[in-house]
mmCIF file of C-alpha atoms in Angstrom:
data_model
loop_
_atom_site.group_PDB
_atom_site.id
_atom_site.type_symbol
_atom_site.label_atom_id
_atom_site.label_comp_id
_atom_site.label_asym_id
_atom_site.label_seq_id
_atom_site.Cartn_x
_atom_site.Cartn_y
_atom_site.Cartn_z
ATOM 1 C CA ALA R 1 -4.577 2.565 -17.729
ATOM 2 C CA GLN R 2 -5.257 0.242 -14.853
ATOM 3 C CA SER R 3 -7.672 0.753 -11.985
ATOM 4 C CA VAL R 4 -8.904 -1.125 -8.937
ATOM 5 C CA THR R 5 -12.369 -1.111 -7.426
ATOM 6 C CA GLN R 6 -13.144 -2.597 -4.046
ATOM 7 C CA LEU R 7 -16.837 -3.076 -3.539
ATOM 8 C CA GLY R 8 -17.858 -2.015 -0.061
ATOM 9 C CA SER R 9 -15.823 0.249 2.173
ATOM 10 C CA HIS R 10 -17.007 -1.707 5.221
ATOM 11 C CA VAL R 11 -17.867 -5.389 5.625
ATOM 12 C CA SER R 12 -19.154 -6.909 8.842
ATOM 13 C CA VAL R 13 -19.260 -10.642 9.557
ATOM 14 C CA SER R 14 -19.802 -12.795 12.587
ATOM 15 C CA GLU R 15 -16.969 -14.833 14.016
ATOM 16 C CA GLY R 16 -16.886 -18.171 12.203
ATOM 17 C CA ALA R 17 -18.695 -16.869 9.125
ATOM 18 C CA LEU R 18 -17.377 -16.691 5.594
ATOM 19 C CA VAL R 19 -15.340 -13.625 4.693
ATOM 20 C CA LEU R 20 -15.710 -12.313 1.129
ATOM 21 C CA LEU R 21 -14.013 -9.079 0.089
ATOM 22 C CA ARG R 22 -14.509 -8.055 -3.507
ATOM 23 C CA CYS R 23 -11.960 -6.612 -5.890
ATOM 24 C CA ASN R 24 -12.366 -5.836 -9.577
ATOM 25 C CA TYR R 25 -9.659 -4.420 -11.758
ATOM 26 C CA SER R 26 -9.153 -3.062 -15.209
ATOM 27 C CA SER R 27 -5.917 -3.404 -17.080
ATOM 28 C CA SER R 28 -4.923 -3.345 -20.706
ATOM 29 C CA VAL R 29 -2.214 -5.938 -20.110
ATOM 30 C CA PRO R 30 -2.073 -9.017 -17.880
ATOM 31 C CA PRO R 31 -1.715 -7.712 -14.357
ATOM 32 C CA TYR R 32 -0.098 -8.895 -11.197
ATOM 33 C CA LEU R 33 -2.586 -8.794 -8.340
ATOM 34 C CA PHE R 34 -2.062 -8.398 -4.628
ATOM 35 C CA TRP R 35 -3.993 -8.265 -1.388
ATOM 36 C CA TYR R 36 -2.495 -6.373 1.519
ATOM 37 C CA VAL R 37 -3.751 -6.197 5.102
ATOM 38 C CA GLN R 38 -3.387 -3.261 7.471
ATOM 39 C CA TYR R 39 -3.909 -3.785 11.183
ATOM 40 C CA PRO R 40 -4.657 -0.722 13.328
ATOM 41 C CA ASN R 41 -1.786 1.736 13.566
ATOM 42 C CA GLN R 42 0.465 -0.378 11.366
ATOM 43 C CA GLY R 43 1.716 -0.349 7.809
ATOM 44 C CA LEU R 44 0.427 -2.619 5.078
ATOM 45 C CA GLN R 45 1.709 -6.167 4.806
ATOM 46 C CA LEU R 46 1.340 -8.621 1.967
ATOM 47 C CA LEU R 47 -1.425 -11.178 2.373
ATOM 48 C CA LEU R 48 -1.117 -12.932 -0.982
ATOM 49 C CA LYS R 49 -0.306 -12.309 -4.617
ATOM 50 C CA TYR R 50 -1.141 -13.627 -8.066
ATOM 51 C CA THR R 51 1.576 -13.588 -10.693
ATOM 52 C CA THR R 52 1.095 -16.429 -13.166
ATOM 53 C CA GLY R 53 -0.005 -20.053 -13.076
ATOM 54 C CA ALA R 54 -2.627 -21.349 -10.674
ATOM 55 C CA THR R 55 -5.534 -18.972 -10.421
ATOM 56 C CA LEU R 56 -6.374 -19.891 -6.827
ATOM 57 C CA VAL R 57 -3.801 -18.317 -4.580
ATOM 58 C CA LYS R 58 -3.353 -19.126 -0.911
ATOM 59 C CA GLY R 59 -2.026 -16.584 1.517
ATOM 60 C CA ILE R 60 -1.304 -16.180 5.180
ATOM 61 C CA ASN R 61 -3.826 -16.629 7.988
ATOM 62 C CA GLY R 62 -6.110 -18.897 5.941
ATOM 63 C CA PHE R 63 -6.980 -16.345 3.276
ATOM 64 C CA GLU R 64 -7.153 -17.155 -0.402
ATOM 65 C CA ALA R 65 -8.107 -15.361 -3.594
ATOM 66 C CA GLU R 66 -9.081 -16.487 -7.045
ATOM 67 C CA PHE R 67 -8.065 -14.719 -10.218
ATOM 68 C CA LYS R 68 -10.921 -14.756 -12.723
ATOM 69 C CA LYS R 69 -9.795 -13.188 -15.946
ATOM 70 C CA SER R 70 -13.213 -13.337 -17.585
ATOM 71 C CA GLU R 71 -14.721 -11.399 -14.688
ATOM 72 C CA THR R 72 -11.634 -9.199 -14.098
ATOM 73 C CA SER R 73 -11.939 -10.067 -10.433
ATOM 74 C CA PHE R 74 -9.642 -11.072 -7.599
ATOM 75 C CA HIS R 75 -11.936 -11.583 -4.615
ATOM 76 C CA LEU R 76 -10.497 -12.447 -1.204
ATOM 77 C CA THR R 77 -12.096 -15.154 0.913
ATOM 78 C CA LYS R 78 -11.655 -16.946 4.195
ATOM 79 C CA PRO R 79 -13.963 -19.795 5.217
ATOM 80 C CA SER R 80 -14.217 -18.870 8.886
ATOM 81 C CA ALA R 81 -13.610 -15.389 10.274
ATOM 82 C CA HIS R 82 -11.631 -14.873 13.443
ATOM 83 C CA MET R 83 -11.658 -11.820 15.664
ATOM 84 C CA SER R 84 -8.015 -11.231 14.779
ATOM 85 C CA ASP R 85 -8.993 -10.761 11.106
ATOM 86 C CA ALA R 86 -10.484 -7.362 11.882
ATOM 87 C CA ALA R 87 -8.386 -4.990 9.785
ATOM 88 C CA GLU R 88 -8.426 -3.005 6.567
ATOM 89 C CA TYR R 89 -7.742 -4.883 3.358
ATOM 90 C CA PHE R 90 -6.364 -3.398 0.160
ATOM 91 C CA CYS R 91 -6.399 -4.900 -3.302
ATOM 92 C CA ALA R 92 -3.646 -3.753 -5.669
ATOM 93 C CA VAL R 93 -2.865 -4.226 -9.336
ATOM 94 C CA SER R 94 0.606 -3.956 -10.781
ATOM 95 C CA VAL R 95 1.553 -3.849 -14.447
ATOM 96 C CA GLY R 96 4.921 -3.601 -16.065
ATOM 97 C CA ASN R 97 5.882 -0.599 -18.123
ATOM 98 C CA THR R 98 9.026 1.090 -19.302
ATOM 99 C CA GLY R 99 11.197 1.711 -16.284
ATOM 100 C CA GLY R 100 9.525 -0.794 -14.020
ATOM 101 C CA PHE R 101 6.073 -1.397 -12.636
ATOM 102 C CA LYS R 102 3.116 0.776 -11.856
ATOM 103 C CA THR R 103 1.018 -0.280 -8.860
ATOM 104 C CA ILE R 104 -2.445 1.046 -8.086
ATOM 105 C CA PHE R 105 -4.173 0.398 -4.751
ATOM 106 C CA GLY R 106 -7.883 0.158 -4.167
ATOM 107 C CA ALA R 107 -9.591 2.382 -1.618
ATOM 108 C CA GLY R 108 -9.662 -0.395 0.964
ATOM 109 C CA THR R 109 -12.325 -2.433 2.739
ATOM 110 C CA ARG R 110 -12.529 -2.401 6.501
ATOM 111 C CA LEU R 111 -13.511 -5.788 7.916
ATOM 112 C CA PHE R 112 -15.374 -5.928 11.205
ATOM 113 C CA VAL R 113 -15.754 -9.264 13.012
ATOM 114 C CA LYS R 114 -18.563 -9.621 15.547
ATOM 115 C CA ALA R 115 -18.378 -12.026 18.444
ATOM 116 C CA ASN H 1 16.821 -6.938 9.693
ATOM 117 C CA ALA H 2 14.521 -4.025 10.497
ATOM 118 C CA GLY H 3 12.825 -3.842 7.067
ATOM 119 C CA VAL H 4 11.399 -0.368 6.447
ATOM 120 C CA THR H 5 11.584 2.186 9.236
ATOM 121 C CA GLN H 6 10.134 5.698 9.406
ATOM 122 C CA THR H 7 10.909 8.631 11.647
ATOM 123 C CA PRO H 8 9.212 10.343 13.316
ATOM 124 C CA LYS H 9 6.107 8.327 14.216
ATOM 125 C CA PHE H 10 4.037 11.385 15.103
ATOM 126 C CA ARG H 11 4.370 15.081 14.463
ATOM 127 C CA VAL H 12 2.265 18.203 14.892
ATOM 128 C CA LEU H 13 3.119 21.219 12.746
ATOM 129 C CA LYS H 14 1.739 24.698 12.488
ATOM 130 C CA THR H 15 0.723 26.005 9.079
ATOM 131 C CA GLY H 16 3.767 27.251 7.214
ATOM 132 C CA GLN H 17 6.322 25.195 9.119
ATOM 133 C CA SER H 18 8.600 22.772 7.341
ATOM 134 C CA MET H 19 9.714 19.269 8.157
ATOM 135 C CA THR H 20 11.382 16.198 6.712
ATOM 136 C CA LEU H 21 10.209 12.631 7.064
ATOM 137 C CA LEU H 22 12.897 9.980 6.889
ATOM 138 C CA CYS H 23 12.480 6.498 5.473
ATOM 139 C CA ALA H 24 15.171 3.858 5.668
ATOM 140 C CA GLN H 25 15.262 0.293 4.350
ATOM 141 C CA ASP H 26 17.860 -2.404 4.876
ATOM 142 C CA MET H 27 16.713 -4.845 2.177
ATOM 143 C CA ASN H 28 18.803 -3.378 -0.630
ATOM 144 C CA HIS H 29 15.646 -2.513 -2.558
ATOM 145 C CA GLU H 30 15.930 -0.408 -5.683
ATOM 146 C CA TYR H 31 12.482 1.182 -5.588
ATOM 147 C CA MET H 32 11.127 3.387 -2.816
ATOM 148 C CA TYR H 33 7.795 5.183 -2.481
ATOM 149 C CA TRP H 34 5.993 7.750 -0.390
ATOM 150 C CA TYR H 35 2.222 7.449 0.013
ATOM 151 C CA ARG H 36 -0.360 9.333 1.969
ATOM 152 C CA GLN H 37 -3.394 7.613 3.424
ATOM 153 C CA ASP H 38 -6.618 9.513 4.046
ATOM 154 C CA PRO H 39 -9.975 8.078 5.168
ATOM 155 C CA GLY H 40 -11.931 6.603 2.278
ATOM 156 C CA MET H 41 -9.220 7.358 -0.267
ATOM 157 C CA GLY H 42 -6.854 4.446 0.155
ATOM 158 C CA LEU H 43 -3.214 5.049 -0.618
ATOM 159 C CA ARG H 44 -2.152 7.811 -2.949
ATOM 160 C CA LEU H 45 1.343 7.929 -4.345
ATOM 161 C CA ILE H 46 3.196 11.172 -3.673
ATOM 162 C CA HIS H 47 6.655 10.550 -5.141
ATOM 163 C CA TYR H 48 8.757 7.528 -5.896
ATOM 164 C CA SER H 49 12.308 6.589 -6.771
ATOM 165 C CA VAL H 50 13.599 3.817 -9.000
ATOM 166 C CA GLY H 51 17.160 4.116 -7.804
ATOM 167 C CA GLU H 52 19.723 6.178 -5.956
ATOM 168 C CA GLY H 53 19.783 9.743 -7.214
ATOM 169 C CA THR H 54 16.480 9.487 -9.109
ATOM 170 C CA THR H 55 12.988 10.620 -8.146
ATOM 171 C CA ALA H 56 9.685 10.979 -9.940
ATOM 172 C CA LYS H 57 6.260 12.454 -9.273
ATOM 173 C CA GLY H 58 3.341 10.304 -8.322
ATOM 174 C CA GLU H 59 -0.357 11.046 -8.182
ATOM 175 C CA VAL H 60 -0.333 13.872 -5.600
ATOM 176 C CA PRO H 61 3.133 15.511 -5.597
ATOM 177 C CA ASP H 62 2.189 19.164 -5.004
ATOM 178 C CA GLY H 63 3.567 20.626 -1.784
ATOM 179 C CA TYR H 64 6.132 17.859 -1.319
ATOM 180 C CA ASN H 65 9.736 17.303 -2.329
ATOM 181 C CA VAL H 66 11.881 14.200 -2.073
ATOM 182 C CA SER H 67 15.486 13.165 -2.243
ATOM 183 C CA ARG H 68 17.254 9.826 -2.575
ATOM 184 C CA LEU H 69 20.919 10.529 -1.993
ATOM 185 C CA LYS H 70 21.581 7.039 -0.672
ATOM 186 C CA LYS H 71 19.990 3.823 -1.851
ATOM 187 C CA GLN H 72 18.710 2.952 1.604
ATOM 188 C CA ASN H 73 17.139 6.321 2.416
ATOM 189 C CA PHE H 74 14.226 8.252 0.934
ATOM 190 C CA LEU H 75 13.358 11.653 2.400
ATOM 191 C CA LEU H 76 10.020 13.431 2.072
ATOM 192 C CA GLY H 77 10.002 17.171 2.676
ATOM 193 C CA LEU H 78 7.193 19.608 3.331
ATOM 194 C CA GLU H 79 8.470 23.120 2.720
ATOM 195 C CA SER H 80 5.408 25.012 3.968
ATOM 196 C CA ALA H 81 2.899 22.747 5.675
ATOM 197 C CA ALA H 82 -0.828 23.216 5.093
ATOM 198 C CA PRO H 83 -3.809 21.707 6.952
ATOM 199 C CA SER H 84 -4.614 19.691 3.799
ATOM 200 C CA GLN H 85 -1.390 17.789 4.400
ATOM 201 C CA THR H 86 -2.730 16.321 7.626
ATOM 202 C CA SER H 87 -2.519 12.611 6.902
ATOM 203 C CA VAL H 88 -0.754 9.370 7.641
ATOM 204 C CA TYR H 89 2.355 8.968 5.515
ATOM 205 C CA PHE H 90 3.723 5.586 4.537
ATOM 206 C CA CYS H 91 7.021 4.748 2.981
ATOM 207 C CA ALA H 92 7.453 1.536 1.026
ATOM 208 C CA SER H 93 10.196 -0.219 -0.874
ATOM 209 C CA SER H 94 10.343 -2.977 -3.447
ATOM 210 C CA LEU H 95 12.670 -5.030 -5.570
ATOM 211 C CA PRO H 96 10.614 -5.268 -8.750
ATOM 212 C CA ARG H 97 10.831 -8.632 -10.383
ATOM 213 C CA THR H 98 9.297 -10.112 -13.464
ATOM 214 C CA SER H 99 6.600 -11.409 -11.103
ATOM 215 C CA GLY H 100 5.367 -7.992 -10.115
ATOM 216 C CA ASP H 101 6.029 -5.246 -7.612
ATOM 217 C CA GLU H 102 5.574 -6.577 -4.067
ATOM 218 C CA GLN H 103 5.984 -3.639 -1.720
ATOM 219 C CA TYR H 104 7.192 -3.590 1.886
ATOM 220 C CA PHE H 105 5.761 -0.855 4.075
ATOM 221 C CA GLY H 106 6.983 1.100 7.048
ATOM 222 C CA PRO H 107 4.801 1.672 10.131
ATOM 223 C CA GLY H 108 3.725 5.157 9.095
ATOM 224 C CA THR H 109 4.049 8.746 10.294
ATOM 225 C CA ARG H 110 0.945 10.501 11.570
ATOM 226 C CA LEU H 111 1.180 14.194 10.733
ATOM 227 C CA THR H 112 -1.214 16.854 11.933
ATOM 228 C CA VAL H 113 -1.014 20.398 10.585
ATOM 229 C CA THR H 114 -2.904 23.001 12.597
#
């Protein structure tokens, strides 16, 4: 069975600082990995995804994530935080099974950006 | 192209009342989902559907029923609301491909049960 762990329910950074949001997963088969972002009072929207191929994945708004199989991690980073990045971020793992896919979401990490 | 829409956006119910949440998508997606979001618990899957006329239970199905009579619509029903069902409800849809299950979310319905 797969699972997703996001380390830290809250992360606070200063504007211009590095953003690092951690995600570890467990899966018995090669997973597909996603990061979603949720702005206040909105639904989730896809930030980036890893399927196959290059392990460094670039997403929208300057975010990127690296798939490290040996560490079962898919951490999200952004070199320089902007006030508009303040949101909640969800890591998700999806694996194929009979009848389709099963997707599990992490508990989320709320990012605060200080001026 | 509206994507995924949900109605209503807000609702307050008294314990024991019933209601139906409507989700509609115009992307011709096969899969649809209902989640609830509670503080510190992320998203929990209530029910899902892999096609018109089919539904299946998710992680927390008790107290909810669903129907998918048309491909574009997925209804979530609460027959007898309880305070524990106070939550934000999200509908999502996807067109699962060999490259995974990228989901598209609606804006949510905030439900309060008093």
